[in-house]
Amino acid sequence: NAGVMQNPRHLVRRRGQEARLRCSPMKGHSHVYWYRQLPEEGLKFMVYLQKENIIDESGMPKERFSAEFPKEGPSILRIQQVVRGDSAAYFCASSPGQGNQPQHFGDGTRLSIL
Amino acid sequence: RKEVEQDPGPFNVPEGATVAFNCTYSNSASQSFFWYRQDCRKEPKLLMSVYSSGNEDGRFTAQLNRASQYISLLIRDSKLSDSATYLCVVNTPSGGSYIPTFGRGTSLIVHP
């Protein structure tokens, strides 16, 4: 499967724990985007990364959330000290570049906070 | 005013009907426009890109009106399998880059 790969598909954490979500972009794609979708809500942009660089993190909460896209390996979205309100579906998308190229999405990670 | 707005619906139509959705955007400097569909909280899937000249893919036709800042999606001869949420996406300027901004989606229900 050469698509965008996200894991885990489902993640359960207790309040105060850390959650790590991983995303491997499609082959040949160097741009990665993370989105959050709350129940009955639309997709909300969080962060846009290229290899080793955060391009735009205007949608990401300033505290507890961080993202990286290292030179080797998948992109990681990290949520520290999770709270109930972090429960959501987190989608990753990738594209080959900016401009008029569409994104392709992974299956998402469903995060549940107990 | 939200950057990308869509009528949430639901649009409830019989099989075979023609249905149209609109989506408006607020930033005139936006570039690149797309329609995605999302089924039952699964991942969004690209339906089609949208160009000023209009483009068609089978039963689906998309149009961009830059002057009025909206895009449209027309579905002809609706099928039961078209039932989904249709998401409008606009690449919106943000700093030195463009960020894909999603509308909240329009729900379509096609019934027998």
XYZ file of C-alpha atoms in Angstrom:
226
model
C 0.000 0.000 0.000
C 1.689 3.177 -1.185
C -0.820 5.470 0.511
C -0.469 7.620 3.597
C 0.046 5.348 6.586
C -1.041 6.331 10.052
C -0.652 4.382 13.234
C -2.043 3.426 15.516
C -5.599 3.344 14.173
C -6.970 3.584 17.687
C -5.223 4.864 20.778
C -6.546 4.924 24.311
C -4.841 7.004 26.969
C -5.629 8.050 30.516
C -5.655 11.698 31.465
C -2.132 12.968 32.042
C -0.432 10.426 29.772
C 1.311 11.144 26.488
C -0.026 10.273 23.062
C 2.193 9.787 20.023
C 0.629 9.603 16.602
C 2.667 8.593 13.567
C 2.273 9.357 9.898
C 4.268 8.119 6.930
C 3.502 10.145 3.809
C 2.971 8.714 0.372
C 6.133 7.858 -1.488
C 7.515 10.962 -3.127
C 5.553 13.340 -0.889
C 7.562 15.748 1.207
C 4.726 17.837 2.668
C 2.726 16.641 5.657
C -0.353 18.166 7.274
C -2.085 17.226 10.509
C -5.770 17.820 11.155
C -8.077 17.201 14.081
C -11.735 16.317 13.763
C -13.980 16.448 16.785
C -17.298 14.554 16.762
C -19.869 16.364 14.602
C -17.250 18.957 13.620
C -15.260 19.695 10.483
C -11.570 19.131 9.907
C -9.394 21.680 11.666
C -5.881 22.356 10.394
C -3.194 21.940 13.033
C 0.271 21.988 11.494
C 2.076 21.831 8.155
C 5.561 20.365 7.926
C 8.207 19.605 5.389
C 11.208 17.449 6.112
C 12.874 18.782 9.270
C 10.874 22.024 9.142
C 7.636 23.290 10.596
C 6.146 25.573 7.968
C 2.945 26.618 9.699
C 1.697 25.619 13.133
C -0.968 28.266 13.483
C -3.681 25.695 14.151
C -1.867 23.825 16.876
C -2.412 24.636 20.565
C 0.645 26.319 22.025
C 0.840 24.009 25.011
C 1.100 20.226 25.196
C 1.106 19.733 21.413
C 4.173 19.353 19.224
C 4.941 17.950 15.802
C 8.015 16.907 13.929
C 8.937 15.454 10.576
C 12.523 14.206 10.830
C 14.833 13.577 7.927
C 14.349 9.852 8.404
C 11.155 8.238 9.606
C 7.544 9.258 9.964
C 6.039 12.518 11.093
C 5.049 12.472 14.764
C 2.263 14.408 16.454
C 2.839 14.381 20.189
C 0.301 15.340 22.823
C 1.562 15.587 26.361
C -0.574 15.365 29.500
C -3.686 14.511 27.554
C -7.094 15.735 28.677
C -10.606 14.528 27.831
C -10.985 17.301 25.265
C -8.151 15.823 23.199
C -10.404 12.903 22.236
C -10.825 13.191 18.496
C -9.855 11.723 15.146
C -6.454 12.941 14.012
C -5.840 12.809 10.290
C -2.578 13.170 8.458
C -2.363 14.160 4.808
C 0.544 14.461 2.421
C 1.208 16.138 -0.884
C 4.174 16.290 -3.235
C 4.402 20.070 -2.878
C 2.566 23.324 -2.472
C 0.464 25.099 -4.982
C -2.322 23.334 -6.751
C -1.567 19.789 -5.693
C -4.230 17.984 -3.684
C -3.580 16.136 -0.467
C -4.065 12.476 0.199
C -5.214 11.361 3.594
C -4.350 8.512 5.896
C -7.001 6.487 7.694
C -6.637 8.578 10.826
C -5.943 7.807 14.477
C -8.913 7.759 16.837
C -7.699 8.997 20.185
C -9.806 8.272 23.232
C -8.984 9.723 26.628
C -10.319 7.911 29.674
C -16.945 35.372 8.902
C -15.556 31.882 8.438
C -12.907 31.434 5.774
C -14.745 28.623 4.003
C -18.476 28.187 4.393
C -20.801 25.428 3.320
C -24.453 24.711 3.902
C -24.340 21.714 6.272
C -27.582 20.258 4.890
C -28.578 17.505 4.992
C -29.674 17.394 1.402
C -32.167 14.550 1.155
C -32.759 13.508 -2.463
C -34.186 10.497 -4.317
C -32.057 8.306 -6.520
C -31.645 9.808 -9.949
C -31.973 13.391 -8.784
C -29.566 16.185 -9.592
C -28.162 18.033 -6.605
C -25.821 21.012 -6.313
C -23.691 22.301 -3.452
C -22.029 25.651 -3.099
C -19.084 26.719 -1.016
C -17.951 30.307 -0.426
C -14.511 31.502 0.607
C -13.503 34.826 2.092
C -9.890 35.310 0.998
C -9.645 36.493 -2.592
C -5.971 35.492 -2.698
C -6.870 31.833 -2.243
C -5.590 29.438 -4.836
C -6.325 25.796 -5.562
C -9.744 24.427 -4.828
C -10.914 20.892 -4.291
C -13.915 18.784 -3.399
C -13.465 15.791 -1.084
C -15.986 13.304 0.207
C -15.970 11.815 3.671
C -17.918 8.717 4.668
C -18.951 7.968 8.233
C -15.961 9.633 9.933
C -13.494 7.874 7.663
C -10.666 9.720 5.986
C -11.547 12.377 3.378
C -11.009 11.215 -0.185
C -10.279 13.507 -3.082
C -13.237 13.786 -5.421
C -11.939 16.363 -7.850
C -9.931 19.529 -8.290
C -11.806 22.654 -9.318
C -10.752 24.953 -12.135
C -12.066 28.274 -13.384
C -12.939 26.702 -16.701
C -15.030 24.093 -14.933
C -14.345 20.399 -15.014
C -16.377 17.255 -15.262
C -15.766 13.705 -14.115
C -18.606 11.394 -15.046
C -21.687 12.479 -13.124
C -19.780 15.166 -11.222
C -19.171 18.726 -12.389
C -17.194 21.314 -10.451
C -17.020 25.032 -11.095
C -15.047 27.943 -9.684
C -16.289 31.521 -9.713
C -13.409 33.732 -8.618
C -15.356 36.984 -8.961
C -18.011 35.830 -6.515
C -15.611 33.666 -4.519
C -17.478 30.422 -4.565
C -17.101 26.920 -5.891
C -19.835 24.494 -6.750
C -20.329 20.781 -7.148
C -23.112 19.298 -9.260
C -24.035 15.628 -9.017
C -26.277 14.223 -11.711
C -28.245 10.976 -11.563
C -27.590 10.512 -7.829
C -26.798 7.007 -6.587
C -27.331 5.580 -3.127
C -23.547 5.313 -2.875
C -23.231 9.090 -3.256
C -24.529 9.469 0.313
C -21.662 11.099 2.191
C -20.397 14.419 3.461
C -18.866 16.623 0.773
C -16.015 18.846 1.879
C -14.932 21.987 0.115
C -11.204 22.765 0.406
C -9.553 26.082 -0.380
C -5.803 26.723 -0.216
C -5.684 29.911 1.839
C -2.652 32.209 2.233
C -1.034 31.972 5.653
C 2.300 33.651 6.203
C 4.461 32.636 3.299
C 2.586 29.468 2.476
C -0.856 28.204 1.596
C -2.878 26.178 4.049
C -5.692 23.881 2.958
C -8.785 25.173 4.714
C -11.760 22.865 4.942
C -15.408 23.750 5.058
C -17.488 21.876 7.620
C -19.031 19.801 4.888
C -22.419 19.301 3.295
C -24.268 16.114 4.104
C -25.980 14.319 1.222
C -28.478 11.515 1.741
C -29.703 9.707 -1.355
C -32.745 7.527 -0.717
C -34.438 4.883 -2.869
